[in-house]
Tab-separated table of C-alpha atoms and ligand atoms in Angstrom:
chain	number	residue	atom	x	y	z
W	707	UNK	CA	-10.932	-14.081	-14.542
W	708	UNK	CA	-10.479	-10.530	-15.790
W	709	UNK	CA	-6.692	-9.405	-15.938
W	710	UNK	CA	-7.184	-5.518	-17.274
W	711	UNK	CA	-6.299	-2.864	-15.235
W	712	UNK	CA	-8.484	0.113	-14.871
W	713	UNK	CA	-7.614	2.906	-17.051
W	714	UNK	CA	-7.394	5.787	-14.370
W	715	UNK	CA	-4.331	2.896	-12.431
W	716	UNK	CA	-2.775	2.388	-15.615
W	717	UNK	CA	-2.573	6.455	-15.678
W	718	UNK	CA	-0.888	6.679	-12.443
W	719	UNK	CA	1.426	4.197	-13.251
W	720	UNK	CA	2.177	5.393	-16.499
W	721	UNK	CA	3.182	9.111	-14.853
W	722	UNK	CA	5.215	7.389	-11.988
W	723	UNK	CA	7.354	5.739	-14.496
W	724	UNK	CA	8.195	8.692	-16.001
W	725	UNK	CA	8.708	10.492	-12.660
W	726	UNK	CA	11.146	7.824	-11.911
W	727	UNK	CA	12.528	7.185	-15.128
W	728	UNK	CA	13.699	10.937	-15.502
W	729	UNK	CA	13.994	12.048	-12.105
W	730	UNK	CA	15.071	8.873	-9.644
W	731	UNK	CA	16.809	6.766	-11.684
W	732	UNK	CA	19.018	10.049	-13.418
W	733	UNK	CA	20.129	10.291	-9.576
W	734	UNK	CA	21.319	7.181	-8.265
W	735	UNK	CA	25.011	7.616	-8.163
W	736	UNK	CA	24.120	11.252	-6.074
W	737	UNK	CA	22.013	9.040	-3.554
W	738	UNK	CA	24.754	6.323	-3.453
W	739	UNK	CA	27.856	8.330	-3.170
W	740	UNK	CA	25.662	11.188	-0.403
W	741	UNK	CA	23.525	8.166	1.369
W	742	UNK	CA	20.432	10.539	1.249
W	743	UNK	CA	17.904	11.055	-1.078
W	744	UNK	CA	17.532	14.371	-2.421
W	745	UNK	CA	14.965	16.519	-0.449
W	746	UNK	CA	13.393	17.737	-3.677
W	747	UNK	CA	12.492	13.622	-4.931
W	748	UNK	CA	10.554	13.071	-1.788
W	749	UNK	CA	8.818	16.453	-2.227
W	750	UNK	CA	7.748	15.581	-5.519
W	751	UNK	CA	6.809	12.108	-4.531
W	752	UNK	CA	4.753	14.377	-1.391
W	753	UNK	CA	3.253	16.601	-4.878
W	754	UNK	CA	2.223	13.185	-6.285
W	755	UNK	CA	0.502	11.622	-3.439
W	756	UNK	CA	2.913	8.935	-2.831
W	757	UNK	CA	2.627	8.946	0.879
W	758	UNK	CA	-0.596	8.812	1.150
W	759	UNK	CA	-1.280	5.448	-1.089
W	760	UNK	CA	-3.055	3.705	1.860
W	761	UNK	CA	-4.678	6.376	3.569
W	762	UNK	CA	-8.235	6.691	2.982
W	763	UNK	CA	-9.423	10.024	0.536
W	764	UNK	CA	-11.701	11.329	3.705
W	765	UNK	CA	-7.784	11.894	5.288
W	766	UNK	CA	-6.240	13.571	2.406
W	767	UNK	CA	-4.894	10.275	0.971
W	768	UNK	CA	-5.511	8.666	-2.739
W	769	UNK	CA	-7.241	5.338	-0.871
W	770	UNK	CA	-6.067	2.554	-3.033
W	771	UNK	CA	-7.301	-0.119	-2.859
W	772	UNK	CA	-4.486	-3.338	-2.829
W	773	UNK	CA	-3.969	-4.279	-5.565
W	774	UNK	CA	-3.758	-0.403	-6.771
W	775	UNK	CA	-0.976	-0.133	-4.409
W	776	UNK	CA	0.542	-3.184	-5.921
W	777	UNK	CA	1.029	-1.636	-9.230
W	778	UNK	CA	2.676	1.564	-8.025
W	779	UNK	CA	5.238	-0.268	-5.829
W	780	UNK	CA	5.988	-2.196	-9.044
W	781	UNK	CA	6.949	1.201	-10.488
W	782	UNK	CA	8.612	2.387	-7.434
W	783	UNK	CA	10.780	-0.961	-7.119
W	784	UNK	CA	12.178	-0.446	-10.704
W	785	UNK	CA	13.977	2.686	-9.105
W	786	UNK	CA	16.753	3.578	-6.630
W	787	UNK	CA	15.722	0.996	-3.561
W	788	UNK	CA	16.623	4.021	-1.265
W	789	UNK	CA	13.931	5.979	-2.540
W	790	UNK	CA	11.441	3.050	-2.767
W	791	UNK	CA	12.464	1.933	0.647
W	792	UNK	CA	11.132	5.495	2.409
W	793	UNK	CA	7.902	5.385	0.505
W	794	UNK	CA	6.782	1.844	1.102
W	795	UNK	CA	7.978	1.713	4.715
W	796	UNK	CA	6.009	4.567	5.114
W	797	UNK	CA	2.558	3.650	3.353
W	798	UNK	CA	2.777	0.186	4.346
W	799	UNK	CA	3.777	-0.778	8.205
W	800	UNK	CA	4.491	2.715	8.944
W	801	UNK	CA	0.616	3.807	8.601
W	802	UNK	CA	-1.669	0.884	8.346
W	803	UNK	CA	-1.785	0.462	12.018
W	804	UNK	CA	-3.385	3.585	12.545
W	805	UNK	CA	-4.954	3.333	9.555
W	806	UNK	CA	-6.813	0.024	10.658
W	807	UNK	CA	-6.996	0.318	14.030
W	808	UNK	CA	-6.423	3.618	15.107
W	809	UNK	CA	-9.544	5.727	16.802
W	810	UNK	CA	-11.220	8.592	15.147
W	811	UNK	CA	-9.597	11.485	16.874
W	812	UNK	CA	-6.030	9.382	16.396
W	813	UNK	CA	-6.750	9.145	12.874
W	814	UNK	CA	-8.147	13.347	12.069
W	815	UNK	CA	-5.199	14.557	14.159
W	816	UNK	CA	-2.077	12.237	12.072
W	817	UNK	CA	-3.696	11.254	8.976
W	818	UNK	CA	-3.554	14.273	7.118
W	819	UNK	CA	0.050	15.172	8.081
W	820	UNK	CA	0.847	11.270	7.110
W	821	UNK	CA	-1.024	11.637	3.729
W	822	UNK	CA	0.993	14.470	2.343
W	823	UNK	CA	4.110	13.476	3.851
W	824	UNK	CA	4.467	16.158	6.136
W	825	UNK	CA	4.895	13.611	9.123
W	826	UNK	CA	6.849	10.462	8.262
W	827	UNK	CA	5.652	7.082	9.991
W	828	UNK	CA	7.769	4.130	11.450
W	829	UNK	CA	6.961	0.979	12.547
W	830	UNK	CA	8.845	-0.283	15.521
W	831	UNK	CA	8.502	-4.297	16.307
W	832	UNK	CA	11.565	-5.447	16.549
W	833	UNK	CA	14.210	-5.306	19.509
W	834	UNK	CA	17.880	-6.747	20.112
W	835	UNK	CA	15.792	-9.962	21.496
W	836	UNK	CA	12.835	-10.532	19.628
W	837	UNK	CA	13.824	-10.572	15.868
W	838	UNK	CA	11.601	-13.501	14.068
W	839	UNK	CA	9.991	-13.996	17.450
W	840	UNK	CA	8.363	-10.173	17.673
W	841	UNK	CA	5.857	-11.751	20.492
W	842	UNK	CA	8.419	-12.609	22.616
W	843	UNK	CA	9.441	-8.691	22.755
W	844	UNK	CA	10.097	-7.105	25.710
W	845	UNK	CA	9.662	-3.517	25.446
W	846	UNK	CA	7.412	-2.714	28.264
W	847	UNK	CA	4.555	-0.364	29.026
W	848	UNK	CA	3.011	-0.095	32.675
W	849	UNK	CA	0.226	2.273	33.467
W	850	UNK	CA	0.462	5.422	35.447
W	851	UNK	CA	-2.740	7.461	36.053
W	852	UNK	CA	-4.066	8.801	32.731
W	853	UNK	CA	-0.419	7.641	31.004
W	854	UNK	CA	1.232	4.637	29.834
W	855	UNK	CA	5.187	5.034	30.540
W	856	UNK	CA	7.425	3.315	28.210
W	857	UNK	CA	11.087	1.488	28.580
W	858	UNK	CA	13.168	-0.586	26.555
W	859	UNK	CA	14.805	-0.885	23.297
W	860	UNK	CA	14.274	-1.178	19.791
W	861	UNK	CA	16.525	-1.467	16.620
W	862	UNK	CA	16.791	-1.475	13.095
W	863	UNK	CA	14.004	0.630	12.422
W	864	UNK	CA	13.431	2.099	8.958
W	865	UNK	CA	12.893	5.863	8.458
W	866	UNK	CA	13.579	7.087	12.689
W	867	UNK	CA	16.211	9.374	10.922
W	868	UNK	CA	13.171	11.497	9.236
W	869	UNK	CA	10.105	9.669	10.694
W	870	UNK	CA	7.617	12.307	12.918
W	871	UNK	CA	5.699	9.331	14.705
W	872	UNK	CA	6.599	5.453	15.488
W	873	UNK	CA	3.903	2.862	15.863
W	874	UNK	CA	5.546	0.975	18.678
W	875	UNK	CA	4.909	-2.190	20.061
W	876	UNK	CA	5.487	-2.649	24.037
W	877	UNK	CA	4.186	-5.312	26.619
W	878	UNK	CA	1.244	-4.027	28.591
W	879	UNK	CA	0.178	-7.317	30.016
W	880	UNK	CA	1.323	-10.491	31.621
W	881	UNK	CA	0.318	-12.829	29.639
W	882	UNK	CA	3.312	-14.328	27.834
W	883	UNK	CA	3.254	-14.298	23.598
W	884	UNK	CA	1.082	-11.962	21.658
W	885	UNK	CA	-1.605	-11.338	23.717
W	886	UNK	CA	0.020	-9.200	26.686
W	887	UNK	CA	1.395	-6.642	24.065
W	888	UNK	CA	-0.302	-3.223	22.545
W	889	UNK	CA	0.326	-0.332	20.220
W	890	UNK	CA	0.957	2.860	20.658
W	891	UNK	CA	1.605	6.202	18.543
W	892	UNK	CA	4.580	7.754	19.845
W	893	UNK	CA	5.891	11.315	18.643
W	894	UNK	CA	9.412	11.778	17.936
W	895	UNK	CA	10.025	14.946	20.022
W	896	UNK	CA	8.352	12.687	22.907
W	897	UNK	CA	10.555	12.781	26.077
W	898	UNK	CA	12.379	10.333	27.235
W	899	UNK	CA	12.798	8.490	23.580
W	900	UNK	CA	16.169	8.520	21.997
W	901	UNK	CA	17.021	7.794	18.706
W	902	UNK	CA	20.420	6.764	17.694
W	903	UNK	CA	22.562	7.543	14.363
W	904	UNK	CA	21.734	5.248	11.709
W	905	UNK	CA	22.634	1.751	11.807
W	906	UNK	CA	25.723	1.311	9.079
W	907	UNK	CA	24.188	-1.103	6.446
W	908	UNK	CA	25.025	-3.376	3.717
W	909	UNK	CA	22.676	-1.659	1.216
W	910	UNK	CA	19.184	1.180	0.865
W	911	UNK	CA	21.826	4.127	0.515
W	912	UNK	CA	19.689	6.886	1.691
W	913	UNK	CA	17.397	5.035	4.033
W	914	UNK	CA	18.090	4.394	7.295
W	915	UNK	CA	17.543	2.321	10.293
W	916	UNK	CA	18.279	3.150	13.827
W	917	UNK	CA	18.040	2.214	17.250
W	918	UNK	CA	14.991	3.537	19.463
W	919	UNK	CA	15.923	3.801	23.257
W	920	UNK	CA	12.462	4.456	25.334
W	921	UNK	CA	13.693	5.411	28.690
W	922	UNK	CA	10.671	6.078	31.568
W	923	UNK	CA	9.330	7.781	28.012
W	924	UNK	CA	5.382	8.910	28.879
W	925	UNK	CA	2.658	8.996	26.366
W	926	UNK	CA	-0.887	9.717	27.210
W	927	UNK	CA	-3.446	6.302	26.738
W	928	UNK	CA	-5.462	8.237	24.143
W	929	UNK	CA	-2.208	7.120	22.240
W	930	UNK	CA	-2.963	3.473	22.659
W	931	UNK	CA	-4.234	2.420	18.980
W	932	UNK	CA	-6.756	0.014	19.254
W	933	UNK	CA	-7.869	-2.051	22.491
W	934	UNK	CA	-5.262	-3.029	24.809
W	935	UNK	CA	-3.556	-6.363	24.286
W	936	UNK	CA	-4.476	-6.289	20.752
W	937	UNK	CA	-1.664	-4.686	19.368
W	938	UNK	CA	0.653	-7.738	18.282
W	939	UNK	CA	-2.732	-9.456	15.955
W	940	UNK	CA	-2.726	-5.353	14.483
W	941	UNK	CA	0.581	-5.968	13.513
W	942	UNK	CA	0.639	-9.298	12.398
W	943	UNK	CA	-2.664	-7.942	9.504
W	944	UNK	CA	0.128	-4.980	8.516
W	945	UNK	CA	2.822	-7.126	7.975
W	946	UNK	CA	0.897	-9.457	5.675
W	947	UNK	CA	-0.099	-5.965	3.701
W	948	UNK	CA	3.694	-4.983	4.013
W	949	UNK	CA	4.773	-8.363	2.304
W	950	UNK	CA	2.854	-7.683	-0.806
W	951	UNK	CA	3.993	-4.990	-1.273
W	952	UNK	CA	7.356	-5.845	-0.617
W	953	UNK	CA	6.397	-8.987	-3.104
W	954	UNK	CA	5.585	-5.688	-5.612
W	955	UNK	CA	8.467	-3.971	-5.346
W	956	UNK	CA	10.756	-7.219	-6.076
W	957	UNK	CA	8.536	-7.695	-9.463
W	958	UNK	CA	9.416	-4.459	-10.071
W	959	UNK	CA	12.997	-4.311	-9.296
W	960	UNK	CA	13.344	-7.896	-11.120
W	961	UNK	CA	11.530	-6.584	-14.558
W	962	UNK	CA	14.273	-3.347	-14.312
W	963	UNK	CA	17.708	-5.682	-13.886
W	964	UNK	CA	16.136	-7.647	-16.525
W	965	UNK	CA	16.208	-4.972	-18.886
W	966	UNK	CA	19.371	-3.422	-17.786
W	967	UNK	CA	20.801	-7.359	-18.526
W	968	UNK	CA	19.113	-7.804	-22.210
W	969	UNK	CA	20.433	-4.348	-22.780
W	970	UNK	CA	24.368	-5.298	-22.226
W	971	UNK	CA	23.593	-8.517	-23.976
W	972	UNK	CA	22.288	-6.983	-27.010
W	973	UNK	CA	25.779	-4.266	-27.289
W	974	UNK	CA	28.122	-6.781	-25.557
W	975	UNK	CA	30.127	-8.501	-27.756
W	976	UNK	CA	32.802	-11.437	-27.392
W	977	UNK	CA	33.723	-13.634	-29.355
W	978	UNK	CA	32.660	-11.354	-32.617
W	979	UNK	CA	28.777	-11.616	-31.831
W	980	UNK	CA	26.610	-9.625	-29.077
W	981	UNK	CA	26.552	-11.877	-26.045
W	982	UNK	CA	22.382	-12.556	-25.984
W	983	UNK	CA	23.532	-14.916	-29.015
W	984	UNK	CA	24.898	-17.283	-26.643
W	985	UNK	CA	22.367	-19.995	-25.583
W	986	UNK	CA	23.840	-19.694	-21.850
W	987	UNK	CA	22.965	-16.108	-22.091
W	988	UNK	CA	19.924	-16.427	-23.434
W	989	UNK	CA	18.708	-19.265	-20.734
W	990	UNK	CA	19.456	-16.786	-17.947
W	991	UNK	CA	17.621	-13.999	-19.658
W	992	UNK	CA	14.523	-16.672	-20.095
W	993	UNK	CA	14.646	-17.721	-16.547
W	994	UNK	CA	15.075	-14.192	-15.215
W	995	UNK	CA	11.952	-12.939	-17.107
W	996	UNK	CA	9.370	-16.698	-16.603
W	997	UNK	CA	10.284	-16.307	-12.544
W	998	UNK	CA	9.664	-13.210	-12.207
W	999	UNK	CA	6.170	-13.068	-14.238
W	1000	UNK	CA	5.526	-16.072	-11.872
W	1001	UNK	CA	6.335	-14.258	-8.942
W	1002	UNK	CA	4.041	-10.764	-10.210
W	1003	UNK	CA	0.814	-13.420	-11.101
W	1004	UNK	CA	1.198	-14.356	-7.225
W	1005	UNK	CA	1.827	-10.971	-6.064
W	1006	UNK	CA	-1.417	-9.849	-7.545
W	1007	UNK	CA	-3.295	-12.450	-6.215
W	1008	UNK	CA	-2.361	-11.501	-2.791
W	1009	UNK	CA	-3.432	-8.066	-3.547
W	1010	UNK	CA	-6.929	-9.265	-4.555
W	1011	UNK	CA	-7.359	-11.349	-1.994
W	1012	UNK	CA	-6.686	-8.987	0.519
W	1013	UNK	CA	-9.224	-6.150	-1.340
W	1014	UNK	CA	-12.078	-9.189	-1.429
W	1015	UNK	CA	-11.495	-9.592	1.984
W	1016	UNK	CA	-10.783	-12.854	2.051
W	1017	UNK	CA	-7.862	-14.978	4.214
W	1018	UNK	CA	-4.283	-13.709	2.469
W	1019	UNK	CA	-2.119	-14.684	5.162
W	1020	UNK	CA	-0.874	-17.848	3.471
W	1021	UNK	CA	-0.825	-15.981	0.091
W	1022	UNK	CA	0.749	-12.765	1.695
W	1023	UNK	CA	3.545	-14.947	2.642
W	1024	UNK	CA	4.146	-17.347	-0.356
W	1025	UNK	CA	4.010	-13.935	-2.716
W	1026	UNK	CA	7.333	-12.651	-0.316
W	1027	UNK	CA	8.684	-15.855	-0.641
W	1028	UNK	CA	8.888	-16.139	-4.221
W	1029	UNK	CA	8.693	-12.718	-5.041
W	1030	UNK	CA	12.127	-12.168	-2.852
W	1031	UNK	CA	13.862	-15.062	-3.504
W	1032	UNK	CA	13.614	-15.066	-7.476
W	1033	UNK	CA	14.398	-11.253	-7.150
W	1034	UNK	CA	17.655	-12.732	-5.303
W	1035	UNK	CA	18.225	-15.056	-8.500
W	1036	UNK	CA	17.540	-12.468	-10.868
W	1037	UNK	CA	20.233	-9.675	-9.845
W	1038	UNK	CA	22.426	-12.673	-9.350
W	1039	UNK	CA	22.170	-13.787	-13.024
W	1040	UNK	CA	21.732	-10.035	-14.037
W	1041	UNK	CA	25.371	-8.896	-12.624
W	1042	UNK	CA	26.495	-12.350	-14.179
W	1043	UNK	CA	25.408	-11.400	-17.705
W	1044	UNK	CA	26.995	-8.238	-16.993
W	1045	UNK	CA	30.192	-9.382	-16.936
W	1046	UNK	CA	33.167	-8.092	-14.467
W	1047	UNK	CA	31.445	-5.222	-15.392
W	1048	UNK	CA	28.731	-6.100	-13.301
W	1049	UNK	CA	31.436	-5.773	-10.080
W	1050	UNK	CA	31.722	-2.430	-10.692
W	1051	UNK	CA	30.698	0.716	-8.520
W	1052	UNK	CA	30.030	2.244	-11.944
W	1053	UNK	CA	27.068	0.691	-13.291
W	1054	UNK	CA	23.614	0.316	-11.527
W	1055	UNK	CA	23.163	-3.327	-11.104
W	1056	UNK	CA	26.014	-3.350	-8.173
W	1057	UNK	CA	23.506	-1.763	-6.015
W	1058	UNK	CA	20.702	-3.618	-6.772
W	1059	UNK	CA	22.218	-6.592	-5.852
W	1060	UNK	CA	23.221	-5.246	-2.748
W	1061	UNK	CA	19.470	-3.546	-1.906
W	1062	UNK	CA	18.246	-7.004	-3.247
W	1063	UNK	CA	19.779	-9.096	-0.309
W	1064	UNK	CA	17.442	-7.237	2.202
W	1065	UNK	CA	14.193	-7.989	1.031
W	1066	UNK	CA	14.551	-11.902	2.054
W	1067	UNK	CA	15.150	-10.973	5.567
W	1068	UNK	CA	12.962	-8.018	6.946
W	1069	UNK	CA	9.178	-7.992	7.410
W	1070	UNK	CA	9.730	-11.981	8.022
W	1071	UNK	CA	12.959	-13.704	6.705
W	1072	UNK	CA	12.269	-16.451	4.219
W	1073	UNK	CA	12.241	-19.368	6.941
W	1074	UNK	CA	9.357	-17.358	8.821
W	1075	UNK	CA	7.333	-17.546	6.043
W	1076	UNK	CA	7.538	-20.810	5.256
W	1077	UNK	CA	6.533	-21.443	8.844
W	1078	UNK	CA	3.326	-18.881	8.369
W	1079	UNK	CA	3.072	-21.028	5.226
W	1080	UNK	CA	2.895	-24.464	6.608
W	1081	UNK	CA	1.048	-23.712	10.148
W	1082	UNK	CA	-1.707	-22.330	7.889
W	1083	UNK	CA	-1.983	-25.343	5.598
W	1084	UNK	CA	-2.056	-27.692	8.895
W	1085	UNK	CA	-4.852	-25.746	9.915
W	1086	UNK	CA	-6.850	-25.359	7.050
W	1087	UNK	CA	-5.615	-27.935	4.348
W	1088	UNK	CA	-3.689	-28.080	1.145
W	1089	UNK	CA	-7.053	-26.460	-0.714
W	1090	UNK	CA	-9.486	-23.977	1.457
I	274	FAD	C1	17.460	-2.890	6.802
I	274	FAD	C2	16.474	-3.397	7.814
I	274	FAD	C3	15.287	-2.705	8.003
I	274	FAD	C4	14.383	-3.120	8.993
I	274	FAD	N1	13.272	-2.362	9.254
I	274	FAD	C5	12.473	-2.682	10.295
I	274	FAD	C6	11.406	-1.822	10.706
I	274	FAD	O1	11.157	-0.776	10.098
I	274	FAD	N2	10.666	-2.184	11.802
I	274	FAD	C7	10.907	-3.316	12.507
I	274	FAD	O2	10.206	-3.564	13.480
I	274	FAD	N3	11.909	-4.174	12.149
I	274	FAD	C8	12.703	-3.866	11.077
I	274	FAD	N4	13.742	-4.690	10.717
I	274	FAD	C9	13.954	-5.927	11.456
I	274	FAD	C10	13.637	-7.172	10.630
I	274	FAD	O3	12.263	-7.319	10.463
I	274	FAD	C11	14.291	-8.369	11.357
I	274	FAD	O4	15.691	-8.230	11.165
I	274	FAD	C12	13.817	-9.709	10.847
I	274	FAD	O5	12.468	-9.931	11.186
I	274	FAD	C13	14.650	-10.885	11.368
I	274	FAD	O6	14.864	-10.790	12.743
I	274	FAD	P1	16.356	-10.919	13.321
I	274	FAD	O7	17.196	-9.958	12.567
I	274	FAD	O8	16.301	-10.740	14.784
I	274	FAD	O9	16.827	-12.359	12.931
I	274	FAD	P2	16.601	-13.715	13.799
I	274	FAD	O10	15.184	-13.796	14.215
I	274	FAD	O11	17.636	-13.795	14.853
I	274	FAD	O12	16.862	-14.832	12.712
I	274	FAD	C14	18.161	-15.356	12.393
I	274	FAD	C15	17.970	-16.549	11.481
I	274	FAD	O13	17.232	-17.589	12.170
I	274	FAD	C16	16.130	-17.976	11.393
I	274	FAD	N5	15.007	-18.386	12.255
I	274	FAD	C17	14.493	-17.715	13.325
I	274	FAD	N6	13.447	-18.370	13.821
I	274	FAD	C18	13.258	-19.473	13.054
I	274	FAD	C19	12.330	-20.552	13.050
I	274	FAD	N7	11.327	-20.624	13.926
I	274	FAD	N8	12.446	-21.504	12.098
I	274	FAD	C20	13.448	-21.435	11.175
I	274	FAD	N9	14.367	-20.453	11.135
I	274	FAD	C21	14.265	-19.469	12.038
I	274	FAD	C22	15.779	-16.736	10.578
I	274	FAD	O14	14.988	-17.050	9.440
I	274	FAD	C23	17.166	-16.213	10.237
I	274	FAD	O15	17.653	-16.894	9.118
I	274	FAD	C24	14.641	-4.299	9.728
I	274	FAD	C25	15.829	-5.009	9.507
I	274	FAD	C26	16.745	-4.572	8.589
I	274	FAD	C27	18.033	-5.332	8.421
């Protein structure tokens, strides 16, 4: 069992910290008070290669493999979630479709734009209806000629304010569940879809979701990706990729309220000592750090997994689990140790608790993955 890193990864991480650490983080209260991230951030992260993480080197993107990825979403979840938010939707469910299953042509005519960030991608599963249950969706397609026309809704999809092409999931056969539905790459200057203003939200100042309205909207079937009717397993392999590196980005964001906590316990002081002398405090600040190495050990191991190969699906799935949940704990006890403090609009750690709540809920709430969890253990045993 070899836990090094590769030099060259270690590099890249080591120059995205610092590109966060001086530029990002510097700029939070501007991207919480505007709700928009600076256009000059996401063209450095463009400079840097960030959106093109996933997309193979032949298309103008850096390739990583996994676990690769894993470490730089570490990086970019220590930072403004807003930021993070654009980047990973974007190199995880917003491109692996294509990236997977897409055709040649598909992928020499979008990759390159998606690699340097010219074109943003979305991924667009869910609808009013079909939340947990995405198979049961109802979005449909039905053939006409050489075209496939589209109607129906979707909502709460990440990056449709800035995104230049949604993967989008619609019914194209009878057949009830999964199998009746594929994918298709739809433009955002496509007629007849309609994107709505964002979607006021609890948290992610600066990213935003928004309702997609496909009315008689026509795309030609060279935009199918992959064979029709298999468009809901494609999604169901880039949401297990999506949940490590959501998994990532909670490590990340857990190590950085961590710090900010030990910090204000180290200055703090009541009681005529610096508050990290209390035992209380100090129990929190043990518990906050043990979890969350717990939780990175797992995420990691999803990330291998998935470059060897090998089934990840239950793995993908326990990593968000415990990834999200302990990042939930963490912020909690991290705004506790901060005192009323912690309340306040004026530090950071108020809006990492709210961009924390999030990550338990989307690309499968908690419950769904404890479902993915246990149906693959009555399959294939405690041990495989
Ligand atoms: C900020 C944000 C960004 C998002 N971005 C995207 C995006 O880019 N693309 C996209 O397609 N979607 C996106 N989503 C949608 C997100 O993936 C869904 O909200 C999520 O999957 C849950 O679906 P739902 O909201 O319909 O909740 P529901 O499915 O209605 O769930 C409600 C509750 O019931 C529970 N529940 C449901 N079924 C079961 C069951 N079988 N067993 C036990 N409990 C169950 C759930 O766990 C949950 O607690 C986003 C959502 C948000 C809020």
């Amino acid at each position: 069992m070899d836990f090094s890193v590769p030099s060259e990864w270690l590099e890249l991480t080591r120059s995205l910290r610092e590109f966060t650490a001086s530029r990002v983080d510097s700029r939070w209260q501007e991207i919480e008070s505007t709700d928009s991230i600076p256009t000059d951030l996401l063209a450095a992260a463009a400079d840097m290669g960030l959106f093109g993480l996933s997309i193979p080197t032949e298309f103008g993107g850096l390739g990583l493999p996994m676990v690769a990825r894993a470490l730089v979403y570490e990086e970019l979840g220590r930072t403004h979630a807003g930021f993070t938010s654009i980047i990973g939707t974007h190199c995880g469910i917003g491109t692996t479709v294509i990236v997977t299953s897409g055709s040649q042509e598909q992928k020499e005519k979008y990759l390159p734009a998606l690699a340097s960030g010219e074109i943003i991608g979305a991924f667009a599963l869910t609808e009013p209806g079909a939340g947990s249950d995405a198979a049961s969706l109802r979005l449909r397609a039905r053939r006409e000629g050489n075209d496939w026309v589209l109607d129906g809704t979707k909502h709460y999809i990440t990056n449709s304010r800035i995104a230049g092409m949604f993967t989008v999931f619609a019914r194209t056969g009878e057949e009830p569940g999964g199998k009746g539905i594929s994918a298709f790459l739809v433009e955002r200057d496509n007629p007849g879809l309609v994107i709505s203003n964002p979607q006021p939200t609890m948290g992610l100042r600066g990213s935003h979701v928004a309702e997609l309205s496909f009315q008689s909207c026509r795309v030609s079937s060279a935009n199918m990706i992959g064979a029709e009717g298999t468009g809901y397993s494609s999604a169901l392999k880039t949401l297990a990729q999506g949940r490590v590196g959501i998994s990532a980005r909670c490590v990340g964001a857990a190590t950085k309220v961590t710090e900010l906590a030990l910090a204000h316990a180290a200055t703090r002081e009541q009681f005529g000592q610096p508050i990290a002398e209390f035992q209380m405090m100090q129990a929190y600040l043990a518990e906050m750090a043990a979890e969350t190495e717990a939780a990175r050990h797992l995420a990691y191991y999803a990330a291998w997994l998935i470059d060897q190969g090998r089934p990840a699906k239950r793995e993908a799935a326990m990593a968000k689990l415990i990834a999200t949940e302990t990042y939930g704990r963490v912020v909690d006890k991290a705004l506790q140790i901060h005192g009323g403090m912690g309340y306040m609009r004026e530090v950071e750690i108020e809006h990492y608790y709210r961009d924390a709540r999030i990550t338990r809920i989307y690309e499968g709430t908690s419950e769904i993955q404890k479902l993915v969890i246990a149906r693959d253990m009555i399959k294939n045993g405690m041990i495989r």
